[in-house]
JSON list of C-alpha atoms in Angstrom, two decimals:
[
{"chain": "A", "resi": 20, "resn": "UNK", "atom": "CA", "xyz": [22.86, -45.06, 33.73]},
{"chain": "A", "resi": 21, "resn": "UNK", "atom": "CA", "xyz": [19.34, -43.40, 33.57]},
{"chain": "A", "resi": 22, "resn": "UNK", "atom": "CA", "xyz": [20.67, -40.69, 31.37]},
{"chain": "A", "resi": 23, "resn": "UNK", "atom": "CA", "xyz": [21.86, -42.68, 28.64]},
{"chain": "A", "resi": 24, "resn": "UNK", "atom": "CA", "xyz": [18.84, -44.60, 28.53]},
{"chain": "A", "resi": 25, "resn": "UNK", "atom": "CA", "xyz": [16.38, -41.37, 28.47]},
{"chain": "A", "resi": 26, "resn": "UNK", "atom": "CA", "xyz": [15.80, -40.25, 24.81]},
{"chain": "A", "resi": 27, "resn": "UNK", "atom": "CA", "xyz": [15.21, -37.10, 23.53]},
{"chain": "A", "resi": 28, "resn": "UNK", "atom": "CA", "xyz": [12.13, -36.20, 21.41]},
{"chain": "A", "resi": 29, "resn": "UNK", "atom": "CA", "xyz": [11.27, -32.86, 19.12]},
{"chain": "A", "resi": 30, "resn": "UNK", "atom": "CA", "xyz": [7.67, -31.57, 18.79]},
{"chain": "A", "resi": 31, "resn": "UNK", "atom": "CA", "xyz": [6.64, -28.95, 16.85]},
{"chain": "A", "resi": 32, "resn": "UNK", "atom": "CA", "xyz": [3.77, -27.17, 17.56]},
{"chain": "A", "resi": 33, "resn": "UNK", "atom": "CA", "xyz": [2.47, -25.11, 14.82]},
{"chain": "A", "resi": 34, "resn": "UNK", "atom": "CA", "xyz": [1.38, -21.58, 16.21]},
{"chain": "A", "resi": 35, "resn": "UNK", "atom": "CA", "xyz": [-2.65, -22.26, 15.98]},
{"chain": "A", "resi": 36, "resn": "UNK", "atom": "CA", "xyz": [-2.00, -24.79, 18.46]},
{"chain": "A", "resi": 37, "resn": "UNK", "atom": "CA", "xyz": [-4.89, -24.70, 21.46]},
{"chain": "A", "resi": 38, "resn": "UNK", "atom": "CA", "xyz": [-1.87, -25.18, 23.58]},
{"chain": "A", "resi": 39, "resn": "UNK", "atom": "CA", "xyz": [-0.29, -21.79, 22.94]},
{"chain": "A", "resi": 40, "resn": "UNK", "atom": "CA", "xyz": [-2.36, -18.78, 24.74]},
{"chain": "A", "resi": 41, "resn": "UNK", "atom": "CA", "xyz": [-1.83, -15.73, 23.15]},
{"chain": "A", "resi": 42, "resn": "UNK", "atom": "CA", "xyz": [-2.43, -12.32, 24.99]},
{"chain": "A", "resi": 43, "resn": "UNK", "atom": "CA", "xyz": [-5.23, -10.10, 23.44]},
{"chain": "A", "resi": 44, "resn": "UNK", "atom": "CA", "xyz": [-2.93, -7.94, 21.30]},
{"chain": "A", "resi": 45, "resn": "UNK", "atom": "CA", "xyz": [-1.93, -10.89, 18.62]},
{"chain": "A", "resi": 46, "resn": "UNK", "atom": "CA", "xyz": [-3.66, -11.92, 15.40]},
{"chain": "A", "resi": 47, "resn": "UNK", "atom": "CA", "xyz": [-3.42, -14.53, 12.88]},
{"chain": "A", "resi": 48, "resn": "UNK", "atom": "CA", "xyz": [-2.56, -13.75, 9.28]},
{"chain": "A", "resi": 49, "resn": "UNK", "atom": "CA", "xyz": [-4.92, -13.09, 6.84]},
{"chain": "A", "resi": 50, "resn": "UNK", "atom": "CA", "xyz": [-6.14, -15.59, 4.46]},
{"chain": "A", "resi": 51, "resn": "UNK", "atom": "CA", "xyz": [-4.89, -13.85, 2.05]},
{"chain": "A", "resi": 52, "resn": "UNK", "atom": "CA", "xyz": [-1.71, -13.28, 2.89]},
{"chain": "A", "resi": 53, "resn": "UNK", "atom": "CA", "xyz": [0.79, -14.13, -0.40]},
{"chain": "A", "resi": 54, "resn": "UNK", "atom": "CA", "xyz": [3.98, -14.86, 1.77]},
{"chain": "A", "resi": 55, "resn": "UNK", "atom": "CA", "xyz": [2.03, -17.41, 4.15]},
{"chain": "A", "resi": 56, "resn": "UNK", "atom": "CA", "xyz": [3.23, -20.42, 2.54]},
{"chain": "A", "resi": 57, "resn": "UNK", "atom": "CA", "xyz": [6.56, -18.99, 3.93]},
{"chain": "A", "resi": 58, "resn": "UNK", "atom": "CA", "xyz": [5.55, -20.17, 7.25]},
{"chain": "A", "resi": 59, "resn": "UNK", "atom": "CA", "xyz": [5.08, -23.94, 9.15]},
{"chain": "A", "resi": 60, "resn": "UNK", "atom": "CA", "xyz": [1.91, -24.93, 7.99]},
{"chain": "A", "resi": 61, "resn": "UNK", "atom": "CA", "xyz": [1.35, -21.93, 6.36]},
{"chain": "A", "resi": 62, "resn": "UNK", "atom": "CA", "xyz": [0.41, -20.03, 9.64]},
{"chain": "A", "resi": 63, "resn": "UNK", "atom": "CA", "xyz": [1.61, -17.05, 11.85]},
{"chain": "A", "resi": 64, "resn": "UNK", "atom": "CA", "xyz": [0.78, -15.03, 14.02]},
{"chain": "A", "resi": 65, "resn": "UNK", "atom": "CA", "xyz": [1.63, -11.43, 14.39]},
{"chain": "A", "resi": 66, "resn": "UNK", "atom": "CA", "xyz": [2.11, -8.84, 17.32]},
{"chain": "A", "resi": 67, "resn": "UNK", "atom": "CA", "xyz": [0.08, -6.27, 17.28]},
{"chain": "A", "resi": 68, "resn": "UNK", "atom": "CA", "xyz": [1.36, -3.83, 20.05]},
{"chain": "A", "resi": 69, "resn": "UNK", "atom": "CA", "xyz": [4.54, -3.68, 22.52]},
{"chain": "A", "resi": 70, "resn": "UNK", "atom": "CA", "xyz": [4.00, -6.33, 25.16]},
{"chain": "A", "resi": 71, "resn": "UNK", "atom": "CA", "xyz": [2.13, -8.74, 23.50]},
{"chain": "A", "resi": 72, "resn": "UNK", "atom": "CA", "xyz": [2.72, -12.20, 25.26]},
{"chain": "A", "resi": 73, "resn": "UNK", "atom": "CA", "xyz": [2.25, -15.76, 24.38]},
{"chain": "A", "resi": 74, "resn": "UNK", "atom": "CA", "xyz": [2.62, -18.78, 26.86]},
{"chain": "A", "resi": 75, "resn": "UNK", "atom": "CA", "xyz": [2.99, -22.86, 26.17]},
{"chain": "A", "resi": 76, "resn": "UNK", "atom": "CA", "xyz": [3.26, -25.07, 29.33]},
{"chain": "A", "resi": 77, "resn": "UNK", "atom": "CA", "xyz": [5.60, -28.18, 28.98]},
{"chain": "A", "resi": 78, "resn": "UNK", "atom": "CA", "xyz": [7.03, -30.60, 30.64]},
{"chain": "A", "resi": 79, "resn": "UNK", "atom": "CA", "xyz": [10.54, -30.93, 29.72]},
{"chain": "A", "resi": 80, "resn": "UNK", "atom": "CA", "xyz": [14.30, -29.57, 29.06]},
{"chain": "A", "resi": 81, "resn": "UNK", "atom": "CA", "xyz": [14.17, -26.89, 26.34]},
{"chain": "A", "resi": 82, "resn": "UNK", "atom": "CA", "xyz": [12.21, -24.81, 24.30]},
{"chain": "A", "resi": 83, "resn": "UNK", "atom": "CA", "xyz": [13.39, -23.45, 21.26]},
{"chain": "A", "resi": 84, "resn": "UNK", "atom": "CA", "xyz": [11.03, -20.56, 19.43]},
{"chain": "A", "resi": 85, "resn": "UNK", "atom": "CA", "xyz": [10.96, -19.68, 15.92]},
{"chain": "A", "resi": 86, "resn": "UNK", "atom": "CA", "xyz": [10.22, -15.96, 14.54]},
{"chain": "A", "resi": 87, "resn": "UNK", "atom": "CA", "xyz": [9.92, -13.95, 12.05]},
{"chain": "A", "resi": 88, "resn": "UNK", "atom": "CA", "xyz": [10.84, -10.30, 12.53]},
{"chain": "A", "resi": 89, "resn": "UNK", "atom": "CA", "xyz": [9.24, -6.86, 9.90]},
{"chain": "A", "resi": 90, "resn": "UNK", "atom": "CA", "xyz": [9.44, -3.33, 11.09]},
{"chain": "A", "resi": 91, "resn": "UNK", "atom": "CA", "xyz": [6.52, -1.50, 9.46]},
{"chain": "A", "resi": 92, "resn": "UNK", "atom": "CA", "xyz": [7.79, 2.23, 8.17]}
]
């Protein structure tokens, strides 16, 4: 049976990746950011307005995202 023989792989792709494309209205943390290590690889990304977008094309049967949520008062 062709479905028992296909297997199943995980990738993560860290959020720097070239192969995410982020709309104009995101930016990467600062350098000196104390909580970064908090993150994969020490990297995020952050929305900067309502509607920011981001979009990975891939070949496969899920995609599962990771976030991390603030509100700013």
């Amino acid at each position: 049976n062709d479905k028992l023989s296909t297997m199943l792989t995980n990738l993560t792709i860290d959020d720097i990746s070239q192969d995410i494309i982020y709309s104009s209205n995101w930016a990467p943390q600062l350098s000196s950011d104390p909580n970064a290590d908090m993150f994969f690889q020490s990297t995020y990304h952050s929305a900067q307005a309502d509607g920011a977008s981001a979009n990975i094309t891939f070949t496969g049967a899920s995609l599962v995202c990771l976030n991390y949520s603030t509100t700013n008062a």
